[in-house]
Every structure is written in structure tokens, then in C-alpha cells.
Amino acid sequence: MNKHIAVLGLGWLGLPLALQLQKSGYSISGSTSALDNLKSLSQYAFQTSRIKIEQDNIIGDWDAFIHEASTLIINFPPKRIDNIETIHPLQIAQIIKHTPKTTKVVFVSSTSVYQNINASIDETVTCEPEKASGMALIEAEQLLKDHFGSQNVAILRLAGLIGPKRHPGRFLAHKKQLKNPNVPVNLIHQKDAIGLIEAILEQDCFGETINGCADIHPKRKDFYKNAAIQLNLEVPVFETSTAERFKIIDNSKSKKLLNFEYQFANPESIFSKDKLPEIHIVGAGPGNKNLLTLKAFNAINNADVILHDNLISDEIMAINTNAEHIYVGRKFGDKENPQARQNKINELLKSHCEMGDNVVRLKSGDPYVYGRAAEEVRFLKAHKLPFTVVPGISAALAAASLANIPITERGHSNAILICTAHTADYSTSQLNGIAEMLNAGNTLALYMGLKSLDKIIPKLIEVSGNPDIPINAISNVSRENEVLFSSTLGHIENDIKKQELQMPVVFLIGAKPID
């Protein structure tokens, strides 16, 4: 069985669809109509090309795009422009002209093809679209069936799409004098739309027209007011209306034919905490993307929003350029109140999660090694928001391995102490303990100490009584500009003046690199 799928349109629905299908074992080729999107899409492990469908031709290498594809998923909606009822079918005609008849097609259509009948409506009705987009789609559906054969085409008519970046609370918030307060809404979550397409493919369910819509149809006024309230937005104001026209999309065929169970059978469950996407607090390691865990890479790759610190490398940020990048870091010398900064981060985590976004809080190193993850985790627990913490390689451990410094070794050291320069500077009791560990042959990993050596080193020498203890300074661990500098406690201050080191720097004290 040929499991190669060509996805025309890697947009809000198409990209997560392609990623899900790839995860399920399909090989994928994808397309975008915008040249600007190619760079960000190139990070994914499938071929992406620029394909732009026009009325009279196709821009891009269509033959290469559909090469070896057994199934073509057409996923680009009619644009909201004049004469779209004529333009969109002409675009579909171009696809037909350049695609073999033997290709199977999943056409992502819309329930806008149905007319308002003030009652439930299913796939058996003769469609009489009331809007230009619906007219365009119903003609496109027929063109595809005429060319490929009705048994090779699956028509999936989706209701209004909600999900990440499309939280319904944003749709009508702040608006006044809206009509039709009591009409039922027809909506489908992104996850269910993707699930339906995958079910069609897995069950080879072609030759069918299927509605995709949630089971429940709350009143428009109630639904959008609740959605706005959840995001702390101004609720929309509806007029009192007597004559209202509507339709209720019947999804029973999708459930019976595909044995499909909707994750968001009630669209209002998008407001429920148990349906919110899990926040990922991710350790990015010291900077080299090859040192990321697979779980960290996947979380970054699938993020809609990335809240990142100052020390995250460009190559790790480049893993996902489609996501919204929000800088929340702190540089050396920043005067911003730390608690105010943390409160801002907490609220960003909460608000984006509640909007349905896949949120990644990206921290250098490991989240629990000077990453302040504890404050965020306590906040998320207090607000009952779903989260997971993804470990990262801390700079000291990465530096030891990359520089061949045995921070523990049989017969030499059986312990390593990780601390910051601030701790060593202000706590005499801890300094005594640190010095005793060094004298016993154990190892110290010192973070954030470059600007405090004049305070720390003399105290360590004074307490330990041994200026010959080895010390290694490693700048920009794992990155292209990494620098390793080895000395002793007695000489490090003078030696380091001759060797300019860029922050961040981690110090490993008490062990030498293996020659």
C-alpha cells in the first residue's frame, strides 16, 4: 500500500495534519503558496515546496509535489474576494488538469455549502449555498468527483474551526449590536478535523461526503459570551432578535461510518481545564541543538508560543520559526524587579494556555538547575493548569563531557557540588563546606561566577589552604565559540585577565581535563 500523502496547503490546519500523518507512518510532501513560509517549513522532516494555484496556471513544480503520492489532500479555502464563486472552481480545474485520474483526493470543504433551513441538515440534502464561498465549494466538489471519479474522492465538510490560535473568545469580543443571539453554532476543533481526515485515510473511506462538526450546538450568544469571559475580554453585546435563520449540522454519518468519537463533542469543552493543551517547561541544554532531548525537540517543534530566556541559542530558536517567540529573559545587570518579571511570565503561561495554544517555556540548561522552574510550577499547580517539565543537560555536565573533565572518578572524587557564585559569596558556612569538599578531592561546579572571582577565589584559597586546586573555565559550552581555559585557584585571577571570556561561563573546580 502506497502511504505517500501530498498535502496542498500547510496552514493552520494543514501543517499539524501533515505532522500527525507523518507520526502515524505516512510519508508526506507539503506545499505553501507563500515564499516567505518556505524557510520555516524547511525544518520539518518532509519535502515542502512552493505551490500557488491560480486561475490559469500553477506556479511551482506540481509534478514533483505529487510524485508518488497515492492521495492528495486539498486544503485551501476560497479567499474572501470578489467573484470567488468563479475563481475558486477555476483553481480546482488547474489541479484537475495536472493530476492523474488515479489519484485519490480528500477535499477539505465547508458546511457553508448548506442553506439555512432552521433545522438539522445532513449530507443527503441538495445544497443551495447562500454565500459566494459556499457556491465556490459546491462547484469545486463536483468538478473533483467528475474528474477523479466519485469513488476516489472524499469530501469533508467542516464546520467553523476552533483550536490553537483560534480561540472563540477572540472572535466576537468587544463587538456590539451583534445579530442572531439565539441561533445554534456549528463548530469543530482542530484536533477533531485532523482526526476525521486520518480516519478517512486509515479506513480508505473514499466515495463519501462527510460532515465534520461537534455534537453539541450551544446558542451563539451564550457561547461567545462565555468564551470572552474565559479570556478576561469584554463580552460581545447582542441585539434582541425575533427572526433568526440557522442550520444545525448533523454529524451522525461521521460517527457511524468512521466509528469516530469527537474529542470536543461539546465545543464549550474548549473552556475546560482538562481539555487545555499541556504547557511544556523545557530545558534547552547549553545551546547546541544536538544536545536537546527528543522530547524537548518535539515540544519546541510543535509549539504555538515559545517564552524564552536570554541564553537560548539561535539554532534552537530556529527549530520553530512559525511559533510566536516572546522574550522573557534577564540579562546581567538588568534592573527589572525579579518578582514583577516572574509574575508577567506566569500570566503569559496562563493566558496562552487558556487560549488553546501549545506553550513552551524554554530555559537554558535544566529547568530545575537555576532555571527558576519551581516558581512557575507552583503557579501552574495553583491554577490547575496542565504542564510537564522536560529535563535538559545542565551546562556543568555538558562541559565536563565535552572537555573530558572527570567530575567524578573512582579513587579521586565521588561527589560534585553545584552552586552559584552568589551562594559562595554570601554564605560563610557554605564556603567552609565547599572548601572541605575540595580538600577531600571532590568537585565543585560554579555558575555565574565570572564577575565575582575576586570575591570567591581568595576565600576558597583561605579556607582550603590549597592554591594548587585545579579550576577550569568553560565559556559558551557546546557552542561554536566555546572556550576552555584551565588554571589553578592561585593563578586563575591573573590568567583570566589575559583570556577574554564571554558569558555564560561555568567553572569546574577540583578536576583536570584528561590529557
Short mmCIF file of C-alpha atoms in Angstrom, two decimals:
data_model
loop_
_atom_site.label_atom_id
_atom_site.label_comp_id
_atom_site.label_asym_id
_atom_site.label_seq_id
_atom_site.Cartn_x
_atom_site.Cartn_y
_atom_site.Cartn_z
CA MET A 1 0.00 0.00 0.00
CA ASN A 2 1.36 3.40 -1.04
CA LYS A 3 1.28 5.63 2.04
CA HIS A 4 2.60 8.81 0.46
CA ILE A 5 0.31 11.80 1.01
CA ALA A 6 0.58 15.20 -0.68
CA VAL A 7 -0.89 17.97 1.49
CA LEU A 8 -1.78 21.06 -0.51
CA GLY A 9 -1.75 23.92 1.98
CA LEU A 10 0.42 23.73 5.11
CA GLY A 11 -1.53 26.35 7.00
CA TRP A 12 -3.35 26.40 10.33
CA LEU A 13 -4.93 23.02 9.66
CA GLY A 14 -2.58 21.57 7.04
CA LEU A 15 0.68 21.74 8.98
CA PRO A 16 -0.46 19.95 12.16
CA LEU A 17 -2.29 17.50 9.89
CA ALA A 18 0.92 16.72 8.00
CA LEU A 19 2.85 16.29 11.24
CA GLN A 20 0.21 13.94 12.65
CA LEU A 21 0.10 11.85 9.47
CA GLN A 22 3.88 11.61 9.46
CA LYS A 23 3.79 10.45 13.08
CA SER A 24 1.29 7.79 12.01
CA GLY A 25 3.69 6.38 9.43
CA TYR A 26 2.78 8.22 6.23
CA SER A 27 5.40 9.85 4.05
CA ILE A 28 4.48 13.44 3.33
CA SER A 29 5.05 16.15 0.78
CA GLY A 30 3.63 19.56 1.60
CA SER A 31 3.14 22.92 -0.03
CA THR A 32 2.75 26.58 0.76
CA SER A 33 1.73 29.39 -1.57
CA ALA A 34 3.96 31.95 0.18
CA LEU A 35 7.70 32.03 -0.48
CA ASP A 36 8.27 33.56 2.96
CA ASN A 37 6.99 30.37 4.60
CA LEU A 38 9.44 28.01 2.90
CA LYS A 39 12.33 28.70 5.27
CA SER A 40 10.33 28.00 8.41
CA LEU A 41 8.77 24.88 6.87
CA SER A 42 12.15 23.51 5.79
CA GLN A 43 12.83 22.39 9.38
CA TYR A 44 10.32 19.56 9.09
CA ALA A 45 11.30 16.07 8.01
CA PHE A 46 9.27 16.10 4.81
CA GLN A 47 9.64 17.82 1.45
CA THR A 48 8.00 21.22 1.22
CA SER A 49 7.64 23.21 -1.98
CA ARG A 50 6.04 26.41 -3.11
CA ILE A 51 2.82 25.74 -4.98
CA LYS A 52 0.47 28.57 -5.87
CA ILE A 53 -2.76 27.68 -7.65
CA GLU A 54 -4.01 30.42 -9.97
CA GLN A 55 -6.98 30.58 -12.32
CA ASP A 56 -4.98 29.80 -15.43
CA ASN A 57 -1.82 28.01 -14.23
CA ILE A 58 0.08 26.51 -11.31
CA ILE A 59 3.20 28.27 -10.03
CA GLY A 60 5.74 25.72 -8.79
CA ASP A 61 6.72 22.16 -9.64
CA TRP A 62 3.38 20.40 -9.32
CA ASP A 63 4.65 17.13 -10.80
CA ALA A 64 7.38 16.90 -8.16
CA PHE A 65 4.90 17.78 -5.41
CA ILE A 66 2.52 14.92 -6.23
CA HIS A 67 5.21 12.48 -7.39
CA GLU A 68 4.46 9.02 -5.98
CA ALA A 69 1.52 10.37 -3.94
CA SER A 70 -1.38 7.95 -3.70
CA THR A 71 -3.57 10.59 -2.07
CA LEU A 72 -3.84 14.35 -2.47
CA ILE A 73 -5.34 16.40 0.37
CA ILE A 74 -6.66 19.69 -0.99
CA ASN A 75 -6.75 22.13 1.87
CA PHE A 76 -7.02 25.72 0.76
CA PRO A 77 -10.28 27.59 1.33
CA PRO A 78 -11.80 30.11 -1.07
CA LYS A 79 -10.47 33.60 -0.45
CA ARG A 80 -12.82 36.35 0.60
CA ILE A 81 -12.57 38.28 -2.65
CA ASP A 82 -14.99 39.39 -5.32
CA ASN A 83 -16.07 36.77 -7.84
CA ILE A 84 -14.65 33.90 -5.76
CA GLU A 85 -17.53 31.67 -6.90
CA THR A 86 -15.89 31.77 -10.34
CA ILE A 87 -12.21 31.99 -9.33
CA HIS A 88 -12.03 29.04 -6.90
CA PRO A 89 -13.51 26.46 -9.32
CA LEU A 90 -11.00 27.62 -11.93
CA GLN A 91 -8.22 26.99 -9.41
CA ILE A 92 -9.57 23.49 -8.78
CA ALA A 93 -9.70 22.97 -12.56
CA GLN A 94 -5.95 23.63 -12.70
CA ILE A 95 -5.35 20.90 -10.11
CA ILE A 96 -7.52 18.53 -12.12
CA LYS A 97 -5.68 19.35 -15.33
CA HIS A 98 -2.28 18.43 -13.88
CA THR A 99 -3.18 15.44 -11.66
CA PRO A 100 -3.64 11.79 -12.76
CA LYS A 101 -7.19 10.49 -12.52
CA THR A 102 -5.99 7.53 -10.47
CA THR A 103 -5.07 9.80 -7.55
CA LYS A 104 -7.33 9.64 -4.53
CA VAL A 105 -8.43 13.00 -3.16
CA VAL A 106 -9.53 14.27 0.22
CA PHE A 107 -11.16 17.66 -0.35
CA VAL A 108 -11.49 19.85 2.74
CA SER A 109 -14.75 21.67 2.11
CA SER A 110 -17.06 23.62 4.40
CA THR A 111 -20.57 23.44 5.81
CA SER A 112 -21.12 26.83 4.16
CA VAL A 113 -22.40 24.79 1.19
CA TYR A 114 -25.62 24.25 3.17
CA GLN A 115 -28.55 26.63 3.26
CA ASN A 116 -30.30 27.81 6.42
CA ILE A 117 -33.39 25.68 6.94
CA ASN A 118 -33.94 26.36 10.66
CA ALA A 119 -33.48 22.64 11.35
CA SER A 120 -30.93 19.85 11.29
CA ILE A 121 -29.22 19.25 7.95
CA ASP A 122 -27.19 16.29 6.73
CA GLU A 123 -25.20 15.15 3.69
CA THR A 124 -28.28 13.93 1.76
CA VAL A 125 -29.72 17.41 1.19
CA THR A 126 -29.46 19.17 -2.17
CA CYS A 127 -27.16 22.10 -1.39
CA GLU A 128 -28.27 25.62 -2.18
CA PRO A 129 -25.41 27.81 -0.86
CA GLU A 130 -26.33 31.32 0.26
CA LYS A 131 -22.80 32.78 0.15
CA ALA A 132 -20.24 33.05 -2.63
CA SER A 133 -17.74 30.84 -0.78
CA GLY A 134 -20.32 28.08 -0.46
CA MET A 135 -21.15 28.37 -4.17
CA ALA A 136 -17.43 28.07 -4.99
CA LEU A 137 -17.04 24.97 -2.86
CA ILE A 138 -20.07 23.08 -4.10
CA GLU A 139 -18.90 23.54 -7.70
CA ALA A 140 -15.35 22.53 -6.72
CA GLU A 141 -16.67 19.34 -5.11
CA GLN A 142 -18.50 18.38 -8.29
CA LEU A 143 -15.51 19.12 -10.53
CA LEU A 144 -13.33 16.81 -8.43
CA LYS A 145 -15.86 13.97 -8.48
CA ASP A 146 -16.35 14.31 -12.24
CA HIS A 147 -12.60 14.06 -12.91
CA PHE A 148 -11.30 11.57 -10.36
CA GLY A 149 -14.49 9.52 -10.12
CA SER A 150 -16.87 9.79 -7.23
CA GLN A 151 -15.40 6.65 -5.61
CA ASN A 152 -11.92 8.22 -5.43
CA VAL A 153 -12.94 11.47 -3.75
CA ALA A 154 -13.75 12.04 -0.07
CA ILE A 155 -15.49 15.33 0.63
CA LEU A 156 -15.10 16.52 4.23
CA ARG A 157 -17.35 19.47 5.03
CA LEU A 158 -16.02 21.13 8.16
CA ALA A 159 -17.95 23.48 10.43
CA GLY A 160 -16.33 26.59 11.88
CA LEU A 161 -12.79 25.82 13.01
CA ILE A 162 -11.61 26.45 16.55
CA GLY A 163 -8.43 25.49 18.39
CA PRO A 164 -4.91 26.87 18.89
CA LYS A 165 -4.70 30.48 17.69
CA ARG A 166 -8.45 30.34 17.01
CA HIS A 167 -9.93 30.55 20.47
CA PRO A 168 -13.60 31.56 20.07
CA GLY A 169 -13.16 34.15 22.80
CA ARG A 170 -11.27 36.29 20.31
CA PHE A 171 -13.87 36.09 17.55
CA LEU A 172 -16.55 38.47 18.80
CA ALA A 173 -15.07 40.07 21.93
CA HIS A 174 -15.66 43.85 22.24
CA LYS A 175 -18.20 43.83 19.39
CA LYS A 176 -21.59 45.49 19.81
CA GLN A 177 -25.08 45.07 18.36
CA LEU A 178 -24.50 41.60 17.00
CA LYS A 179 -27.38 39.76 15.39
CA ASN A 180 -28.75 36.24 15.81
CA PRO A 181 -28.16 35.72 19.56
CA ASN A 182 -30.16 32.50 19.78
CA VAL A 183 -29.01 30.60 16.70
CA PRO A 184 -27.05 27.38 17.35
CA VAL A 185 -23.35 27.44 16.49
CA ASN A 186 -21.69 24.80 14.32
CA LEU A 187 -18.03 24.33 15.27
CA ILE A 188 -15.26 21.75 15.10
CA HIS A 189 -11.95 21.66 16.94
CA GLN A 190 -8.70 21.36 15.00
CA LYS A 191 -7.92 18.03 16.67
CA ASP A 192 -11.22 16.55 15.53
CA ALA A 193 -10.77 17.85 11.98
CA ILE A 194 -7.35 16.16 11.83
CA GLY A 195 -8.78 13.01 13.39
CA LEU A 196 -11.51 12.80 10.74
CA ILE A 197 -9.03 13.12 7.87
CA GLU A 198 -6.79 10.46 9.38
CA ALA A 199 -9.81 8.18 9.85
CA ILE A 200 -10.78 8.60 6.20
CA LEU A 201 -7.26 7.61 5.14
CA GLU A 202 -6.90 4.71 7.55
CA GLN A 203 -10.29 3.24 6.63
CA ASP A 204 -9.96 4.01 2.90
CA CYS A 205 -13.29 5.75 3.14
CA PHE A 206 -13.48 7.39 -0.27
CA GLY A 207 -16.59 7.96 -2.35
CA GLU A 208 -18.28 9.68 0.59
CA THR A 209 -19.35 13.17 1.63
CA ILE A 210 -18.99 13.62 5.38
CA ASN A 211 -19.85 16.45 7.75
CA GLY A 212 -17.36 17.35 10.46
CA CYS A 213 -18.97 19.16 13.37
CA ALA A 214 -19.26 18.92 17.14
CA ASP A 215 -22.27 17.08 18.60
CA ILE A 216 -23.50 20.00 20.69
CA HIS A 217 -24.72 23.32 19.27
CA PRO A 218 -24.88 25.95 22.04
CA LYS A 219 -26.62 29.26 21.46
CA ARG A 220 -24.42 31.85 19.78
CA LYS A 221 -24.93 34.49 22.47
CA ASP A 222 -24.14 32.17 25.38
CA PHE A 223 -21.19 30.52 23.71
CA TYR A 224 -19.32 33.67 22.69
CA LYS A 225 -20.03 35.44 25.98
CA ASN A 226 -18.55 32.50 27.90
CA ALA A 227 -15.60 32.37 25.51
CA ALA A 228 -14.80 36.06 26.07
CA ILE A 229 -15.17 35.73 29.84
CA GLN A 230 -12.66 32.87 29.90
CA LEU A 231 -10.03 35.14 28.33
CA ASN A 232 -10.98 38.14 30.51
CA LEU A 233 -12.12 40.04 27.43
CA GLU A 234 -15.07 42.38 27.08
CA VAL A 235 -18.11 40.27 26.24
CA PRO A 236 -19.92 40.90 22.95
CA VAL A 237 -23.32 42.58 23.01
CA PHE A 238 -26.17 41.04 21.03
CA GLU A 239 -29.38 42.62 19.78
CA THR A 240 -32.73 41.15 20.65
CA SER A 241 -33.81 39.27 17.59
CA THR A 242 -37.08 37.64 16.59
CA ALA A 243 -36.49 36.39 13.05
CA GLU A 244 -33.38 34.22 13.01
CA ARG A 245 -32.20 31.87 10.29
CA PHE A 246 -29.90 28.96 11.06
CA LYS A 247 -28.90 25.38 10.39
CA ILE A 248 -27.78 22.58 12.67
CA ILE A 249 -25.08 20.41 11.11
CA ASP A 250 -25.77 16.73 11.62
CA ASN A 251 -22.53 14.79 12.24
CA SER A 252 -24.07 11.36 12.76
CA LYS A 253 -22.67 9.97 9.49
CA SER A 254 -19.08 10.76 10.54
CA LYS A 255 -19.55 8.91 13.82
CA LYS A 256 -21.31 5.87 12.34
CA LEU A 257 -19.32 5.47 9.11
CA LEU A 258 -15.88 6.14 10.61
CA ASN A 259 -16.64 4.93 14.14
CA PHE A 260 -15.35 8.36 15.14
CA GLU A 261 -15.56 9.85 18.62
CA TYR A 262 -15.17 13.60 18.87
CA GLN A 263 -12.68 14.83 21.47
CA PHE A 264 -14.56 18.14 21.57
CA ALA A 265 -18.11 16.82 21.14
CA ASN A 266 -19.23 19.89 23.07
CA PRO A 267 -17.37 22.95 21.74
CA GLU A 268 -17.70 24.55 25.16
CA SER A 269 -15.26 21.95 26.46
CA ILE A 270 -12.53 24.13 24.92
CA PHE A 271 -13.07 26.20 28.09
CA SER A 272 -12.45 23.20 30.39
CA LYS A 273 -9.07 22.86 32.07
CA ASP A 274 -8.94 19.14 31.33
CA LYS A 275 -9.06 19.96 27.60
CA LEU A 276 -6.33 22.58 27.69
CA PRO A 277 -3.02 21.72 25.98
CA GLU A 278 -0.15 20.78 28.26
CA ILE A 279 2.40 23.50 28.94
CA HIS A 280 5.96 22.28 28.41
CA ILE A 281 8.68 23.72 30.65
CA VAL A 282 11.67 22.71 28.57
CA GLY A 283 15.37 22.52 29.34
CA ALA A 284 17.23 23.65 26.22
CA GLY A 285 20.63 22.48 27.45
CA PRO A 286 23.74 24.59 26.97
CA GLY A 287 22.94 25.72 23.43
CA ASN A 288 23.82 23.05 20.89
CA LYS A 289 20.56 21.72 19.42
CA ASN A 290 22.07 18.24 19.10
CA LEU A 291 22.14 18.04 22.90
CA LEU A 292 18.37 18.50 23.19
CA THR A 293 16.36 15.53 24.35
CA LEU A 294 13.95 14.16 21.75
CA LYS A 295 11.04 15.20 23.95
CA ALA A 296 12.40 18.75 24.14
CA PHE A 297 12.86 18.92 20.36
CA ASN A 298 9.31 17.70 19.73
CA ALA A 299 7.85 20.16 22.22
CA ILE A 300 9.67 23.07 20.59
CA ASN A 301 8.76 21.83 17.13
CA ASN A 302 5.05 21.65 17.96
CA ALA A 303 4.80 24.90 19.92
CA ASP A 304 2.46 27.75 19.03
CA VAL A 305 4.09 30.09 21.56
CA ILE A 306 7.64 29.98 22.95
CA LEU A 307 8.51 32.02 26.05
CA HIS A 308 12.30 32.02 26.01
CA ASP A 309 15.18 33.17 28.18
CA ASN A 310 18.20 35.23 27.20
CA LEU A 311 20.70 32.40 26.78
CA ILE A 312 18.75 30.26 24.30
CA SER A 313 20.86 29.82 21.19
CA ASP A 314 19.78 31.00 17.74
CA GLU A 315 19.97 27.45 16.38
CA ILE A 316 17.50 26.19 18.95
CA MET A 317 15.15 29.12 18.36
CA ALA A 318 15.34 28.36 14.63
CA ILE A 319 13.79 24.91 15.20
CA ASN A 320 10.37 26.56 15.12
CA THR A 321 10.06 29.95 13.48
CA ASN A 322 6.31 29.56 12.95
CA ALA A 323 5.66 29.87 16.67
CA GLU A 324 5.27 33.23 18.36
CA HIS A 325 8.55 33.98 20.14
CA ILE A 326 8.20 36.02 23.33
CA TYR A 327 11.39 37.11 25.08
CA VAL A 328 11.07 36.92 28.86
CA GLY A 329 14.74 36.66 29.77
CA ARG A 330 17.00 38.57 32.08
CA LYS A 331 20.49 39.75 31.18
CA PHE A 332 23.36 40.53 33.56
CA GLY A 333 22.78 43.97 35.03
CA ASP A 334 19.03 44.14 34.28
CA LYS A 335 17.23 46.34 36.81
CA GLU A 336 13.72 44.91 36.33
CA ASN A 337 12.09 43.72 39.51
CA PRO A 338 12.51 39.91 39.52
CA GLN A 339 9.10 39.24 41.06
CA ALA A 340 7.32 41.54 38.59
CA ARG A 341 9.10 39.76 35.75
CA GLN A 342 8.13 36.35 37.09
CA ASN A 343 4.51 37.43 37.54
CA LYS A 344 4.43 38.52 33.91
CA ILE A 345 5.79 35.13 32.78
CA ASN A 346 3.24 33.30 34.90
CA GLU A 347 0.36 35.27 33.41
CA LEU A 348 1.64 34.69 29.87
CA LEU A 349 1.76 30.95 30.52
CA LYS A 350 -1.78 31.00 31.84
CA SER A 351 -3.34 33.23 29.19
CA HIS A 352 -1.81 31.44 26.20
CA CYS A 353 -2.66 28.02 27.60
CA GLU A 354 -6.27 29.09 28.17
CA MET A 355 -6.43 30.29 24.56
CA GLY A 356 -5.61 26.76 23.48
CA ASP A 357 -2.03 27.45 22.41
CA ASN A 358 0.71 24.86 22.72
CA VAL A 359 3.05 26.76 25.04
CA VAL A 360 6.74 26.06 25.60
CA ARG A 361 8.62 27.80 28.40
CA LEU A 362 12.18 27.45 27.15
CA LYS A 363 15.02 27.65 29.65
CA SER A 364 18.74 27.20 29.17
CA GLY A 365 20.28 24.15 30.82
CA ASP A 366 17.89 22.21 33.02
CA PRO A 367 14.68 23.86 34.31
CA TYR A 368 15.40 22.89 37.92
CA VAL A 369 19.10 23.83 37.92
CA TYR A 370 18.96 27.60 38.44
CA GLY A 371 16.13 27.74 35.90
CA ARG A 372 13.51 29.03 38.36
CA ALA A 373 11.08 26.36 37.20
CA ALA A 374 9.83 25.91 40.76
CA GLU A 375 8.09 29.29 40.80
CA GLU A 376 6.29 28.57 37.55
CA VAL A 377 5.33 25.03 38.52
CA ARG A 378 3.82 26.23 41.79
CA PHE A 379 1.82 28.85 39.89
CA LEU A 380 0.55 26.32 37.35
CA LYS A 381 -0.40 23.86 40.10
CA ALA A 382 -2.25 26.60 41.98
CA HIS A 383 -4.27 27.41 38.85
CA LYS A 384 -4.76 23.71 37.97
CA LEU A 385 -3.17 24.12 34.54
CA PRO A 386 -1.66 21.05 32.83
CA PHE A 387 2.11 21.01 32.47
CA THR A 388 5.16 18.81 32.15
CA VAL A 389 8.82 19.58 32.84
CA VAL A 390 11.29 18.33 30.22
CA PRO A 391 14.86 17.83 31.50
CA GLY A 392 17.83 19.47 29.82
CA ILE A 393 21.57 18.94 30.05
CA SER A 394 22.94 21.41 32.57
CA ALA A 395 26.00 23.40 31.44
CA ALA A 396 28.32 21.88 34.06
CA LEU A 397 27.55 18.32 32.98
CA ALA A 398 27.85 19.17 29.30
CA ALA A 399 31.14 21.00 29.89
CA ALA A 400 32.59 18.05 31.78
CA SER A 401 31.82 15.65 28.95
CA LEU A 402 32.80 17.92 26.07
CA ALA A 403 36.08 18.96 27.73
CA ASN A 404 36.86 15.47 29.12
CA ILE A 405 36.89 16.64 32.72
CA PRO A 406 36.05 13.70 35.03
CA ILE A 407 33.97 15.46 37.66
CA THR A 408 33.54 12.11 39.44
CA GLU A 409 36.08 9.31 39.16
CA ARG A 410 36.77 6.16 41.12
CA GLY A 411 39.56 6.76 43.61
CA HIS A 412 39.51 10.53 43.12
CA SER A 413 36.06 12.05 43.60
CA ASN A 414 32.72 10.56 44.49
CA ALA A 415 30.72 13.80 44.65
CA ILE A 416 30.09 17.03 42.79
CA LEU A 417 28.57 20.15 44.30
CA ILE A 418 26.66 22.56 42.07
CA CYS A 419 26.35 26.11 43.35
CA THR A 420 26.25 29.73 42.21
CA ALA A 421 28.78 32.44 42.83
CA HIS A 422 26.18 34.36 44.81
CA THR A 423 25.77 31.49 47.24
CA ALA A 424 29.52 31.17 47.70
CA ASP A 425 29.94 34.91 48.11
CA TYR A 426 27.40 35.47 50.84
CA SER A 427 27.38 32.29 52.92
CA THR A 428 30.47 31.63 55.09
CA SER A 429 29.13 28.30 56.34
CA GLN A 430 28.59 27.06 52.81
CA LEU A 431 32.04 28.31 51.80
CA ASN A 432 33.60 26.25 54.56
CA GLY A 433 31.69 23.21 53.37
CA ILE A 434 32.74 23.82 49.77
CA ALA A 435 36.38 24.17 50.73
CA GLU A 436 36.27 20.96 52.76
CA MET A 437 34.83 19.12 49.75
CA LEU A 438 37.62 20.45 47.54
CA ASN A 439 40.26 19.37 50.09
CA ALA A 440 38.70 15.91 50.12
CA GLY A 441 39.17 15.66 46.37
CA ASN A 442 35.59 16.32 45.33
CA THR A 443 34.49 18.63 42.54
CA LEU A 444 32.71 21.97 42.51
CA ALA A 445 30.62 23.31 39.60
CA LEU A 446 30.28 27.06 39.94
CA TYR A 447 27.71 29.00 37.91
CA MET A 448 27.54 32.76 37.30
CA GLY A 449 30.95 33.41 38.83
CA LEU A 450 32.86 35.33 36.15
CA LYS A 451 32.16 38.76 37.67
CA SER A 452 32.73 37.55 41.25
CA LEU A 453 36.11 35.77 41.04
CA ASP A 454 37.83 38.49 43.07
CA LYS A 455 35.49 37.65 45.99
CA ILE A 456 35.27 33.88 45.62
CA ILE A 457 38.81 32.73 44.82
CA PRO A 458 40.60 34.35 47.79
CA LYS A 459 38.03 32.88 50.17
CA LEU A 460 38.36 29.41 48.66
CA ILE A 461 42.15 29.59 48.97
CA GLU A 462 41.90 30.94 52.50
CA VAL A 463 39.53 28.25 53.71
CA SER A 464 41.03 25.34 51.77
CA GLY A 465 44.64 26.40 52.26
CA ASN A 466 45.46 24.98 48.83
CA PRO A 467 46.13 27.36 45.89
CA ASP A 468 47.00 24.43 43.60
CA ILE A 469 43.48 23.07 43.27
CA PRO A 470 42.70 22.92 39.52
CA ILE A 471 40.00 25.14 38.05
CA ASN A 472 38.54 25.18 34.53
CA ALA A 473 36.54 28.00 32.99
CA ILE A 474 34.30 26.99 30.07
CA SER A 475 32.61 29.76 28.10
CA ASN A 476 29.63 29.16 25.78
CA VAL A 477 29.53 25.44 26.49
CA SER A 478 28.76 23.29 23.41
CA ARG A 479 28.52 26.23 21.03
CA GLU A 480 30.77 27.05 18.08
CA ASN A 481 32.54 29.74 20.12
CA GLU A 482 33.16 27.53 23.15
CA VAL A 483 36.39 28.33 25.03
CA LEU A 484 38.07 26.11 27.63
CA PHE A 485 40.58 27.72 29.96
CA SER A 486 42.39 25.69 32.67
CA SER A 487 44.38 27.06 35.61
CA THR A 488 44.62 26.78 39.41
CA LEU A 489 42.99 28.69 42.23
CA GLY A 490 46.24 30.54 42.83
CA HIS A 491 46.65 31.71 39.23
CA ILE A 492 43.13 31.91 37.79
CA GLU A 493 42.54 35.61 38.51
CA ASN A 494 45.71 36.75 36.75
CA ASP A 495 45.44 34.20 33.95
CA ILE A 496 41.86 35.03 33.13
CA LYS A 497 42.73 38.69 32.58
CA LYS A 498 44.80 37.55 29.60
CA GLN A 499 41.94 35.43 28.19
CA GLU A 500 38.74 37.31 27.48
CA LEU A 501 35.78 35.05 28.17
CA GLN A 502 32.20 35.66 27.08
CA MET A 503 29.31 34.92 29.38
CA PRO A 504 27.87 32.47 30.17
CA VAL A 505 30.81 30.79 31.90
CA VAL A 506 30.74 27.72 34.12
CA PHE A 507 33.68 26.84 36.38
CA LEU A 508 34.64 23.26 37.21
CA ILE A 509 36.93 23.21 40.26
CA GLY A 510 38.83 20.25 41.62
CA ALA A 511 39.42 18.17 38.47
CA LYS A 512 41.72 18.44 35.45
CA PRO A 513 40.93 17.68 31.80
CA ILE A 514 42.24 14.30 30.65
CA ASP A 515 45.39 14.89 28.59
#
